[in-house]
Coordinates of C-alpha atoms in Angstrom, one line a residue:
Chain K
M1 CA 53.0 180.4 189.2
G2 CA 55.1 183.5 188.2
V3 CA 58.0 183.7 185.4
K4 CA 61.4 183.3 186.6
I5 CA 64.3 184.9 184.9
S6 CA 67.9 184.4 185.7
W7 CA 71.3 185.9 184.4
D8 CA 74.8 185.8 185.0
S9 CA 76.2 187.4 188.1
Q10 CA 77.2 191.4 187.5
A11 CA 78.8 191.8 191.0
G12 CA 82.2 193.1 190.5
K13 CA 81.3 195.7 187.8
G14 CA 80.5 198.3 189.9
L15 CA 76.9 198.8 189.1
D16 CA 74.5 200.5 191.3
A17 CA 71.6 198.3 190.4
V18 CA 70.0 195.9 187.9
E19 CA 66.8 197.0 186.6
V20 CA 63.9 194.5 185.1
Y21 CA 61.6 195.7 182.6
R22 CA 58.4 193.8 181.3
S23 CA 56.1 194.9 178.5
K24 CA 53.7 193.2 176.2
T25 CA 55.6 194.8 173.5
K26 CA 59.8 194.8 172.6
I27 CA 61.3 197.3 175.2
D28 CA 62.7 200.3 173.4
P29 CA 65.8 201.2 175.3
A30 CA 65.2 204.9 174.5
N31 CA 62.0 204.6 176.2
P32 CA 61.8 201.7 178.5
G33 CA 58.9 202.5 180.7
T34 CA 59.3 202.2 184.7
P35 CA 61.2 199.2 185.8
L36 CA 59.3 196.2 187.2
A37 CA 62.0 195.7 189.8
T38 CA 65.2 197.3 190.9
L39 CA 67.6 194.9 192.2
D40 CA 70.9 194.8 194.1
P41 CA 73.7 194.4 191.5
S42 CA 74.6 191.0 193.1
V43 CA 71.2 189.5 192.7
T44 CA 71.2 186.6 189.6
S45 CA 67.4 185.8 189.4
Y46 CA 64.0 187.4 189.8
E47 CA 60.6 185.6 189.9
D48 CA 57.9 187.8 188.5
F49 CA 54.7 186.6 190.4
T50 CA 52.8 189.5 188.7
A51 CA 52.7 187.8 185.5
V52 CA 49.1 186.7 184.2
N53 CA 48.5 183.3 183.1
K54 CA 47.9 182.8 179.0
N55 CA 50.0 185.9 178.2
L56 CA 53.5 186.9 176.5
Y57 CA 55.7 189.2 178.0
Y58 CA 58.9 190.7 176.9
Y59 CA 61.5 191.2 179.7
C60 CA 64.8 193.3 179.6
L61 CA 67.3 193.8 182.1
A62 CA 69.3 197.0 182.5
A63 CA 72.6 197.5 184.2
K64 CA 72.4 200.8 186.1
K65 CA 75.0 202.8 187.1
G66 CA 74.5 206.6 188.2
T67 CA 72.1 208.2 185.7
E68 CA 73.2 205.9 182.8
R69 CA 71.6 202.6 181.9
S70 CA 73.0 200.0 179.6
F71 CA 70.1 197.3 178.2
G72 CA 70.1 193.8 177.3
N73 CA 68.0 192.3 174.4
S74 CA 64.6 191.9 175.0
Q75 CA 63.8 188.3 175.9
L76 CA 60.0 187.1 174.8
T77 CA 58.7 184.5 177.2
G78 CA 55.1 183.0 177.2
Y79 CA 53.1 182.2 180.4
F80 CA 50.7 179.5 179.8
S81 CA 49.8 177.1 182.7
E82 CA 48.4 174.4 180.2
T83 CA 49.6 173.8 176.7
G84 CA 48.5 170.1 176.1
P85 CA 50.2 167.1 175.4
G86 CA 54.0 167.3 174.6
N87 CA 56.5 169.7 175.2
S88 CA 55.5 172.8 177.2
T89 CA 58.2 175.0 175.8
I90 CA 59.5 176.2 172.6
A91 CA 61.9 173.9 170.9
R92 CA 62.6 176.4 167.9
G93 CA 61.4 179.8 167.1
S94 CA 59.7 182.0 169.4
W95 CA 56.5 182.2 171.5
N96 CA 55.2 184.2 168.6
S97 CA 55.7 181.4 166.1
G98 CA 57.6 178.3 167.4
F99 CA 57.9 174.7 166.9
M100 CA 57.2 173.1 170.4
D101 CA 57.0 169.2 169.6
R102 CA 56.2 166.4 167.5
V103 CA 53.5 164.6 169.6
P104 CA 52.8 160.5 168.7
S105 CA 49.1 160.3 167.9
A106 CA 49.0 157.5 170.9
S107 CA 49.8 160.4 173.3
F108 CA 47.2 162.6 171.8
I109 CA 44.6 161.4 169.5
T110 CA 44.4 159.0 166.5
G111 CA 42.4 159.6 163.4
P112 CA 39.7 157.2 163.9
D113 CA 38.9 158.6 167.7
L114 CA 38.9 162.2 166.3
A115 CA 36.6 161.1 163.6
A116 CA 34.4 159.5 166.1
K117 CA 34.1 162.7 168.3
L118 CA 33.3 164.7 165.1
T119 CA 29.6 163.6 164.7
G120 CA 27.8 165.3 161.9
L121 CA 30.8 165.4 159.8
I122 CA 30.1 163.8 156.4
Y123 CA 33.2 162.2 154.9
S124 CA 34.2 159.7 152.4
G125 CA 36.1 156.5 152.9
N126 CA 38.1 156.2 156.2
P127 CA 39.7 159.2 158.2
G128 CA 43.1 159.4 157.8
S129 CA 45.5 158.0 160.6
P130 CA 48.2 160.7 161.4
S131 CA 51.4 159.0 163.1
S132 CA 52.1 162.2 164.8
W133 CA 50.9 166.0 165.3
F134 CA 52.9 168.9 165.2
K135 CA 52.5 171.2 168.0
F136 CA 53.0 174.9 167.5
A137 CA 52.7 178.2 169.5
Y138 CA 51.5 181.0 167.3
K139 CA 50.7 184.3 168.7
G140 CA 49.7 183.1 172.2
R141 CA 47.6 180.0 170.9
V142 CA 48.8 176.7 170.6
L143 CA 47.8 174.6 167.5
F144 CA 48.0 171.1 166.4
F145 CA 48.4 169.9 163.0
P146 CA 48.4 166.2 161.9
D147 CA 51.0 164.8 159.5
T148 CA 48.6 163.3 157.3
A149 CA 45.3 164.4 155.6
M150 CA 42.1 163.5 157.9
F151 CA 39.2 163.8 156.0
N152 CA 38.1 163.3 152.3
T153 CA 35.0 165.8 152.2
T154 CA 33.9 169.1 150.9
W155 CA 34.3 172.7 152.5
N156 CA 30.4 172.8 152.3
R157 CA 30.3 169.7 154.6
F158 CA 32.9 171.0 157.1
Y159 CA 30.7 174.3 157.1
E160 CA 27.8 172.2 157.9
A161 CA 29.8 170.6 160.7
G162 CA 30.7 173.7 162.1
M163 CA 34.3 173.3 161.3
V164 CA 35.5 176.0 158.9
F165 CA 36.0 179.1 161.0
G166 CA 36.5 178.1 164.6
T167 CA 34.7 181.3 165.7
D168 CA 31.6 181.6 168.0
D169 CA 29.5 183.0 164.9
F170 CA 28.4 181.6 161.5
G171 CA 31.3 182.9 159.9
K172 CA 31.9 185.1 157.0
T173 CA 32.7 185.2 153.1
P174 CA 33.0 187.6 150.6
A175 CA 29.1 186.8 149.8
G176 CA 27.9 187.4 153.3
V177 CA 27.4 184.7 156.0
P178 CA 27.2 181.4 154.3
G179 CA 25.0 179.7 156.4
S180 CA 23.5 179.1 160.0
V181 CA 25.7 177.0 161.7
N182 CA 27.8 178.0 164.5
Q183 CA 31.4 177.6 163.7
K184 CA 33.0 176.9 167.0
R185 CA 33.2 173.1 167.0
V186 CA 34.9 172.1 170.0
V187 CA 36.0 168.7 171.0
E188 CA 37.2 167.2 174.4
I189 CA 40.4 165.3 174.4
N190 CA 41.8 163.9 177.8
G191 CA 40.0 166.3 179.8
L192 CA 41.3 169.4 177.5
Q193 CA 38.9 171.2 174.9
Y194 CA 40.1 171.9 171.4
I195 CA 38.4 174.0 168.7
V196 CA 38.6 171.8 165.4
R197 CA 38.8 174.1 162.4
L198 CA 40.4 174.6 158.8
A199 CA 43.5 176.3 158.7
K200 CA 44.2 180.1 158.3
L201 CA 46.1 180.3 154.8
S202 CA 45.9 184.5 154.9
D203 CA 45.8 187.4 157.3
I204 CA 43.4 189.0 154.7
D205 CA 39.9 189.5 156.0
L206 CA 37.4 186.7 155.0
S207 CA 35.2 189.2 153.0
K208 CA 37.7 188.9 150.5
Y209 CA 38.8 186.2 148.0
L210 CA 42.1 184.7 148.6
T211 CA 43.8 184.2 145.2
L212 CA 47.3 185.8 145.7
Q213 CA 50.3 183.8 147.1
D214 CA 51.5 187.4 148.2
D215 CA 48.5 187.2 150.4
T216 CA 49.6 184.2 152.4
I217 CA 52.8 185.7 153.6
A218 CA 53.2 185.7 157.3
S219 CA 49.6 184.1 157.9
E220 CA 49.2 181.5 160.7
Y221 CA 49.8 178.4 158.5
R222 CA 53.0 180.0 156.9
S223 CA 54.1 180.9 160.1
T224 CA 53.9 177.2 161.4
L225 CA 53.6 174.0 159.7
T226 CA 55.1 174.9 156.5
R227 CA 58.0 175.9 158.4
T228 CA 58.8 172.1 159.3
L229 CA 59.7 171.9 155.4
R230 CA 63.0 171.8 153.9
A231 CA 63.6 175.4 152.0
T232 CA 63.5 173.4 148.8
V233 CA 60.0 172.5 149.2
E234 CA 58.8 175.6 150.6
T235 CA 60.6 178.0 147.8
Q236 CA 58.1 180.4 147.4
A237 CA 57.8 184.0 148.5
G238 CA 57.7 184.9 152.2
A239 CA 59.2 181.7 153.7
L240 CA 60.3 182.3 157.1
R241 CA 63.6 180.1 158.6
R242 CA 63.2 176.6 158.7
L243 CA 62.0 174.7 161.6
G244 CA 62.2 171.2 160.5
D245 CA 63.6 169.2 157.4
G246 CA 60.5 167.4 156.1
T247 CA 59.8 167.0 152.6
T248 CA 55.9 166.8 152.5
L249 CA 52.5 167.9 154.2
P250 CA 49.3 167.0 153.6
I251 CA 46.7 169.4 151.8
M252 CA 45.4 171.9 153.8
L253 CA 41.9 173.2 153.1
G254 CA 41.8 176.9 154.3
Q255 CA 38.9 179.0 155.7
H256 CA 39.1 181.8 152.9
L257 CA 37.1 181.1 149.7
Y258 CA 39.1 181.6 146.3
S259 CA 36.0 182.4 144.2
A260 CA 32.2 182.2 144.7
T261 CA 32.1 178.6 144.1
Q262 CA 35.8 177.7 145.2
A263 CA 37.8 177.5 148.7
A264 CA 41.5 178.2 148.7
Y265 CA 43.7 175.5 149.9
A266 CA 47.3 174.6 150.2
P267 CA 48.6 172.1 147.8
A268 CA 50.5 169.1 149.4
G269 CA 53.8 169.6 147.3
A270 CA 54.1 173.5 147.4
P271 CA 52.4 174.6 150.7
A272 CA 53.1 178.2 150.2
T273 CA 51.2 178.1 146.7
L274 CA 47.4 178.4 146.4
G275 CA 44.9 175.9 144.9
A276 CA 41.4 176.3 144.6
A277 CA 38.9 173.4 145.0
A278 CA 34.9 173.8 144.4
I279 CA 33.3 173.8 147.8
T280 CA 31.0 170.9 146.8
S281 CA 34.2 168.6 145.6
N282 CA 35.9 166.3 147.7
I283 CA 39.3 167.1 148.8
S284 CA 41.5 165.0 151.2
T285 CA 42.7 167.5 153.7
A286 CA 44.3 168.0 157.2
V287 CA 42.5 170.1 159.8
V288 CA 43.8 172.3 162.8
L289 CA 43.1 171.7 166.3
E290 CA 43.5 175.0 168.5
L291 CA 43.8 174.3 172.2
I292 CA 41.3 176.4 174.5
M293 CA 43.3 177.1 177.4
P294 CA 41.6 176.6 180.4
Chain D
M1 CA 76.1 206.9 177.2
A2 CA 79.7 207.8 176.4
L3 CA 81.7 206.3 173.9
R4 CA 85.5 205.7 174.6
L5 CA 87.8 206.1 171.7
K6 CA 91.3 204.6 171.5
W7 CA 93.8 204.8 168.6
D8 CA 97.5 204.3 167.8
N9 CA 99.8 206.9 166.8
P10 CA 102.8 205.5 164.9
N11 CA 104.2 209.2 163.8
V12 CA 107.9 209.8 165.0
V13 CA 107.3 213.4 165.2
T14 CA 105.1 215.1 167.4
T15 CA 101.6 215.5 166.5
K16 CA 98.3 216.7 168.2
T17 CA 95.4 214.7 167.8
T18 CA 91.9 216.0 166.2
I19 CA 88.8 214.3 166.2
Y20 CA 85.7 215.0 164.0
R21 CA 82.4 213.7 164.3
G22 CA 79.5 213.3 162.0
D23 CA 75.8 211.7 161.6
A24 CA 76.6 210.8 158.3
P25 CA 80.2 210.0 156.3
L26 CA 82.3 212.8 156.7
D27 CA 84.0 214.5 153.7
N28 CA 87.5 215.2 154.4
T29 CA 88.0 217.9 152.3
N30 CA 85.1 219.8 154.0
L31 CA 85.2 219.0 157.6
P32 CA 83.5 220.3 160.4
A33 CA 85.1 221.8 163.2
P34 CA 86.8 219.3 165.3
L35 CA 85.2 218.3 168.6
V36 CA 88.7 218.5 170.3
T37 CA 92.1 218.9 169.6
L38 CA 94.3 216.9 171.9
D39 CA 97.9 217.3 172.9
A40 CA 100.5 215.0 171.7
G41 CA 100.9 211.8 173.1
V42 CA 97.2 211.4 174.2
T43 CA 96.0 208.1 172.9
E44 CA 92.4 208.0 174.3
W45 CA 89.4 210.3 174.6
V46 CA 85.9 209.8 175.9
D47 CA 83.1 211.4 173.6
N48 CA 80.4 212.2 176.6
G49 CA 78.1 213.7 173.9
A50 CA 77.4 210.4 171.7
K51 CA 73.9 208.9 172.4
F52 CA 73.4 205.3 172.9
G53 CA 71.9 203.5 169.9
N54 CA 73.1 206.2 167.5
T55 CA 75.6 205.5 164.8
Y56 CA 78.3 208.2 164.2
Y57 CA 81.1 208.6 161.6
Y58 CA 84.7 209.7 163.1
I59 CA 87.6 211.1 161.3
L60 CA 90.6 211.1 163.3
G61 CA 93.6 213.6 162.3
S62 CA 97.4 213.7 163.2
K63 CA 98.3 217.4 163.0
T64 CA 101.4 219.1 162.8
D65 CA 102.1 222.7 162.6
F66 CA 102.2 222.4 158.6
D67 CA 99.8 219.6 157.8
E68 CA 97.1 217.2 159.1
V69 CA 96.9 213.6 158.2
L70 CA 93.1 212.1 158.2
T71 CA 92.2 208.6 158.7
P72 CA 89.2 207.2 156.7
N73 CA 85.8 207.5 158.1
Q74 CA 85.2 205.2 161.2
K75 CA 81.5 204.0 161.6
I76 CA 80.9 203.5 164.9
L77 CA 77.4 202.1 166.8
V78 CA 77.1 203.5 170.0
A79 CA 76.4 200.3 172.0
D80 CA 78.0 197.6 173.8
N81 CA 80.2 196.7 171.2
R82 CA 81.0 193.4 171.6
G83 CA 83.4 191.9 168.9
V84 CA 84.0 192.4 165.2
G85 CA 80.9 192.1 163.3
P86 CA 77.2 193.1 163.6
S87 CA 76.5 194.1 167.1
T88 CA 72.5 193.7 167.0
L89 CA 70.8 190.6 167.3
L90 CA 69.1 189.1 164.2
L91 CA 67.3 186.6 166.1
G92 CA 67.3 185.0 169.7
D93 CA 68.5 186.7 172.7
D94 CA 71.6 187.0 175.0
S95 CA 71.3 182.9 176.3
L96 CA 71.4 182.1 172.4
G97 CA 71.1 184.2 169.4
F98 CA 72.8 185.3 166.2
F99 CA 74.1 188.6 165.2
G100 CA 75.1 187.4 161.6
Q101 CA 78.5 186.8 159.7
V102 CA 82.0 188.3 159.5
L103 CA 83.9 187.4 156.3
S104 CA 87.5 186.1 156.9
S105 CA 88.7 189.3 154.8
D106 CA 87.3 191.4 157.3
F107 CA 88.3 189.4 160.4
V108 CA 90.5 186.3 160.6
N109 CA 91.5 183.1 158.7
S110 CA 93.3 180.0 159.6
T111 CA 96.8 181.8 159.1
H112 CA 96.0 184.0 162.2
I113 CA 94.9 181.2 164.3
L114 CA 98.1 179.1 163.2
A115 CA 100.2 182.1 164.2
V116 CA 99.2 181.8 167.9
A117 CA 99.4 177.9 168.2
A118 CA 102.0 176.7 171.0
T119 CA 103.3 174.3 168.3
T120 CA 101.9 174.0 164.8
S121 CA 103.1 170.3 164.8
G122 CA 100.7 167.8 162.9
L123 CA 98.1 170.8 162.3
P124 CA 96.8 171.2 159.0
G125 CA 99.0 173.7 156.9
T126 CA 96.4 174.5 154.1
T127 CA 94.8 178.0 154.4
F128 CA 90.9 178.0 155.2
T129 CA 89.1 181.5 154.7
P130 CA 85.9 180.7 156.2
V131 CA 82.7 183.1 156.9
W132 CA 82.4 183.6 160.9
N133 CA 78.9 183.2 162.2
K134 CA 78.7 185.4 165.2
F135 CA 76.6 183.8 167.7
I136 CA 75.8 185.0 171.4
R137 CA 75.4 182.1 173.9
K138 CA 75.0 182.4 177.5
G139 CA 76.4 185.8 177.5
K140 CA 79.6 184.7 175.4
I141 CA 80.4 185.9 172.1
I142 CA 81.6 183.1 169.7
Y143 CA 82.5 183.0 166.2
V144 CA 81.8 179.7 164.4
P145 CA 83.3 178.7 160.9
D146 CA 81.2 177.8 157.9
R147 CA 83.4 174.9 157.3
T148 CA 86.1 172.4 159.1
F149 CA 89.6 173.1 158.8
G150 CA 91.0 169.8 157.7
T151 CA 91.6 166.6 159.7
T152 CA 94.4 166.2 162.7
A153 CA 94.7 164.3 165.8
W154 CA 92.8 165.9 169.1
T155 CA 96.5 165.3 170.7
A156 CA 97.9 167.8 168.3
L157 CA 95.2 170.3 168.7
Y158 CA 95.8 170.0 172.4
Q159 CA 99.6 170.3 172.2
A160 CA 98.9 173.4 170.1
G161 CA 96.6 174.9 172.8
F162 CA 93.8 175.0 171.0
V163 CA 91.4 172.9 172.8
Y164 CA 89.8 174.1 176.0
G165 CA 90.3 178.2 176.0
V166 CA 91.3 178.4 179.5
D167 CA 94.3 180.0 181.1
A168 CA 95.9 176.6 182.5
N169 CA 96.6 173.4 181.0
G170 CA 92.9 172.5 181.2
P171 CA 89.8 173.2 183.1
A172 CA 89.2 171.5 186.4
D173 CA 87.0 168.9 185.1
A174 CA 89.6 167.6 182.2
A175 CA 91.7 164.7 182.6
L176 CA 94.9 165.5 181.1
A177 CA 96.8 162.0 181.6
G178 CA 99.2 161.0 178.5
L179 CA 99.0 164.6 177.0
T180 CA 101.9 166.9 176.6
L181 CA 101.0 169.4 179.0
T182 CA 100.3 173.0 177.1
N183 CA 98.5 176.2 178.4
Q184 CA 95.4 176.3 176.8
N185 CA 94.9 180.2 176.3
R186 CA 95.9 181.0 172.9
V187 CA 94.7 184.7 172.0
I188 CA 94.7 186.5 168.9
D189 CA 94.4 190.3 169.0
F190 CA 92.6 191.6 166.2
K191 CA 91.5 195.5 166.0
G192 CA 91.7 196.2 169.8
Y193 CA 89.7 192.9 170.7
K194 CA 91.0 189.7 172.0
Y195 CA 89.7 186.2 170.8
K196 CA 90.5 182.8 172.5
V197 CA 90.8 179.8 170.2
R198 CA 89.3 176.9 171.3
M199 CA 86.7 174.1 170.2
L200 CA 83.0 173.5 170.9
R201 CA 81.9 171.4 173.6
G202 CA 80.1 168.7 172.5
I203 CA 78.5 166.9 175.3
T204 CA 77.5 169.2 178.1
D205 CA 77.6 172.9 179.6
R206 CA 78.2 171.3 182.9
P207 CA 81.3 169.9 184.4
L208 CA 82.0 166.5 182.7
T209 CA 81.8 163.6 184.9
L210 CA 81.9 159.9 184.2
D211 CA 78.2 159.3 184.7
L212 CA 77.3 162.1 182.1
W213 CA 79.9 160.6 179.6
N214 CA 78.7 157.0 180.0
A215 CA 74.9 158.2 179.7
Q216 CA 75.5 159.5 175.8
K217 CA 74.2 158.1 173.0
S218 CA 75.5 157.5 169.6
N219 CA 72.8 160.0 168.5
Q220 CA 72.2 162.9 170.6
E221 CA 68.4 162.7 169.7
Q222 CA 68.0 159.4 171.5
L223 CA 68.9 161.2 174.9
P224 CA 65.5 161.3 177.0
A225 CA 66.3 164.8 178.0
P226 CA 68.1 167.7 176.4
E227 CA 71.7 168.2 177.4
D228 CA 72.3 171.6 175.8
N229 CA 75.7 172.0 174.6
E230 CA 77.4 174.5 172.2
F231 CA 77.9 171.9 169.2
N232 CA 73.9 171.3 169.3
D233 CA 73.1 175.2 169.6
L234 CA 76.0 176.7 167.2
V235 CA 76.3 173.9 164.7
Y236 CA 73.0 172.5 163.9
P237 CA 71.1 175.7 162.5
L238 CA 74.0 176.3 159.9
M239 CA 72.8 173.5 157.7
W240 CA 69.4 172.4 156.4
P241 CA 69.0 169.2 158.4
V242 CA 67.3 169.8 161.2
P243 CA 67.4 167.2 164.3
L244 CA 64.1 167.2 165.4
K245 CA 64.2 167.5 169.1
Y246 CA 67.6 169.5 170.4
Q247 CA 67.9 171.7 167.7
R248 CA 67.1 175.3 169.4
L249 CA 67.3 177.8 166.9
P250 CA 65.6 178.2 163.6
N251 CA 67.9 177.2 160.7
L252 CA 70.1 180.5 160.1
F253 CA 71.1 178.8 156.8
E254 CA 70.3 176.1 154.2
D255 CA 73.7 174.9 153.6
A256 CA 74.7 171.3 152.9
P257 CA 76.6 169.5 155.5
D258 CA 79.5 168.8 153.0
A259 CA 81.7 171.7 154.2
F260 CA 82.0 170.4 157.5
L261 CA 81.7 166.8 157.1
G262 CA 82.7 165.9 153.5
A263 CA 80.3 165.1 150.5
P264 CA 78.2 162.1 150.5
W265 CA 80.6 159.4 149.9
N266 CA 79.9 155.9 148.1
A267 CA 81.9 153.3 146.6
Y268 CA 82.2 149.1 146.8
D269 CA 85.0 149.6 149.2
S270 CA 83.9 148.7 153.0
T271 CA 87.5 149.5 154.3
T272 CA 87.3 153.0 153.1
A273 CA 83.4 153.3 154.2
N274 CA 84.5 152.1 157.7
N275 CA 87.2 154.7 157.8
L276 CA 85.6 157.6 156.7
T277 CA 82.5 157.1 158.7
L278 CA 85.3 156.8 161.8
T279 CA 87.3 159.6 161.2
N280 CA 85.2 162.1 159.4
R281 CA 83.6 163.6 162.7
I282 CA 84.4 167.0 164.3
W283 CA 86.3 166.9 167.4
C284 CA 84.9 168.5 170.5
Q285 CA 86.5 169.3 174.1
E286 CA 85.4 166.6 176.1
R287 CA 88.0 163.9 176.8
H288 CA 87.3 160.6 178.8
P289 CA 87.0 161.9 182.4
V290 CA 89.6 159.0 183.5
A291 CA 91.7 159.2 180.5
T292 CA 95.0 157.5 180.8
A293 CA 97.0 157.8 177.6
A294 CA 97.2 159.8 174.2
A295 CA 94.8 157.2 172.6
S296 CA 92.1 157.8 175.3
T297 CA 88.9 158.6 173.9
V298 CA 87.6 162.1 173.0
C299 CA 84.2 163.2 171.9
A300 CA 83.6 163.6 168.2
R301 CA 80.1 165.1 166.8
G302 CA 78.5 164.6 163.6
V303 CA 79.3 162.0 160.9
R304 CA 79.8 161.8 157.1
S305 CA 77.8 160.0 154.9
A306 CA 79.8 157.4 153.7
V307 CA 78.3 154.0 152.6
Y308 CA 79.3 150.8 150.9
G309 CA 77.1 150.5 147.6
A310 CA 76.5 151.8 144.2
T311 CA 74.7 155.3 145.3
A312 CA 75.6 158.1 148.0
Y313 CA 73.2 158.4 150.8
P314 CA 72.1 161.7 151.1
Y315 CA 72.7 163.7 154.6
T316 CA 70.0 163.4 157.1
A317 CA 69.5 165.1 160.5
D318 CA 71.1 161.8 162.0
H319 CA 74.4 162.7 160.6
L320 CA 74.5 165.9 162.3
S321 CA 73.2 164.6 165.7
A322 CA 75.7 161.7 165.7
M323 CA 78.3 161.4 168.3
A324 CA 81.0 159.2 168.8
Y325 CA 84.0 158.5 171.0
N326 CA 87.2 158.3 169.0
A327 CA 90.8 157.8 170.2
G328 CA 92.5 161.1 170.5
N329 CA 95.6 160.3 168.5
I330 CA 93.7 159.7 165.2
S331 CA 92.7 162.2 162.6
C332 CA 89.3 163.9 162.8
Y333 CA 87.9 167.1 161.5
W334 CA 89.2 170.1 163.3
M335 CA 86.5 173.1 163.8
P336 CA 88.3 176.1 165.7
V337 CA 86.0 178.8 167.1
L338 CA 86.8 182.1 168.5
E339 CA 85.6 183.4 171.9
L340 CA 85.6 187.0 172.4
V341 CA 87.5 187.6 175.7
E342 CA 85.8 190.4 177.6
D343 CA 87.3 190.8 181.0
S344 CA 90.3 193.1 180.6
V345 CA 93.1 193.5 183.0
T346 CA 94.0 197.2 184.1
V347 CA 98.0 197.6 184.3
T348 CA 98.7 200.4 186.7
K349 CA 101.8 202.4 185.6
G350 CA 104.5 202.5 188.0

């Protein structure tokens, strides 16, 4: 339990103290609040036992001499006791939006096994077989994305199986509540629970139609999986720094509707643009598994 | 927070120094009253009124009884100023972060580097004017160029003093047998800061041991656990290929590896292809821990895409994460980096 931070020795610089600051938001040197700890200047590490599981914290060190302080940069650290299979830390990016690992299906779940756990979902043909899953951290959550399309089915059928919104309610569309199926579909994989749902292609409210590429910027999907592609593939506005050099992604059906009869989706070849598929038409799409942290 | 200003005064006549400060660029025809007027001979002053995090514009004047000669506006951010270039992190933190870029025209180019060599024998004489990428890694400020500087033997770079960046013939863990012993502390003085010329470490941050040397793979991605090193952290993010496991920063740029490793090459010529994939690699610091001769092996990172055949093979992440041990006396790519020297020595006047 706890978060341990360490730094190079500052002994010999004639400091009066080294101070540790912690905050849920980035620390402003002009208004840092009270230090979490005030340490002897020869100390080179600090273990914060008061950090609470499933939280993101910014830490900042200050060198104190007299009444003056020199601040280091805020460092964002996630404190999660369980992140599921694969690497438990961030390989690239940050805890707010970072690539953690590519987990082989054999270490997580295969396509047919996932399909078997999703009773009630109607789809055409066979489920896809991802060779691996991309594991991402996004704003304190851990998400898994398959590297191939999983199910050839419709938005309506995902809804009927409780797999669109991932929320413990009936969901929301511009036309109101779309039905009476609870949308928190949970599967258990190797002792851990995951919400199975469609991707969030936009941060706009679900009561609005998603028709503009601009509205996809900084969304969950644009902050995670699309960043595994080369810049030459995700050329659209709002692309973040690249975390990978892949060339393809599966189609990703979104939670938002595009119109009264269509759902928005991210096409395979240009994942940051928007496509529209009738909510009654089959589309071969990937899904998202969101870890429920114990 | 206080800001210490230092300057040189090359005037031969006696001049006082005036200091002006503004929150915006000052108009030298309409200056406010000076903050201070200092006596002749003073070359340093502490502005105790400067606030941390603010940016000020200073003008210094050299004043005689008859005239006052002014400097251009000097824009200064009150912070822990560390080396030329931007001083706020674009991403990352003190353990590994990126500040931004500095052009050669605002900093140094290969000519300045060659000027501090112990000997330029065997070094490429071409002038290279790279863009420098300013990083912080484990608290050290390191400038990495956006290209390599031609090819030369590692032994020649050692003889120039450009390998290790320590004030000795080598660090404690280096084996130096077979080399012309040379002090490795080659320092460029630029606008009041000092920069050591050295090369990146390509294997590890830890002291190099024979076990570590023998544990390396021809592709660093094959290592079962990360062995953090400067090449991985500071070179991978500069190019579009992303070694999946051990690149730690997001891509800073989407450049092709061509400027570092050469353009993808192909021809029905296996001799040349083999030679290019042998030598078109980037020298790093580490040398065989029990090296005995000039031809003993040295770590070289990355590899050029060069194939026998009708079509060139595009770069992949594997070309970046490649690693090899090459004889130290053959020619490979030279990529100098500059490390800010921050511990200054106080000289007491007698």
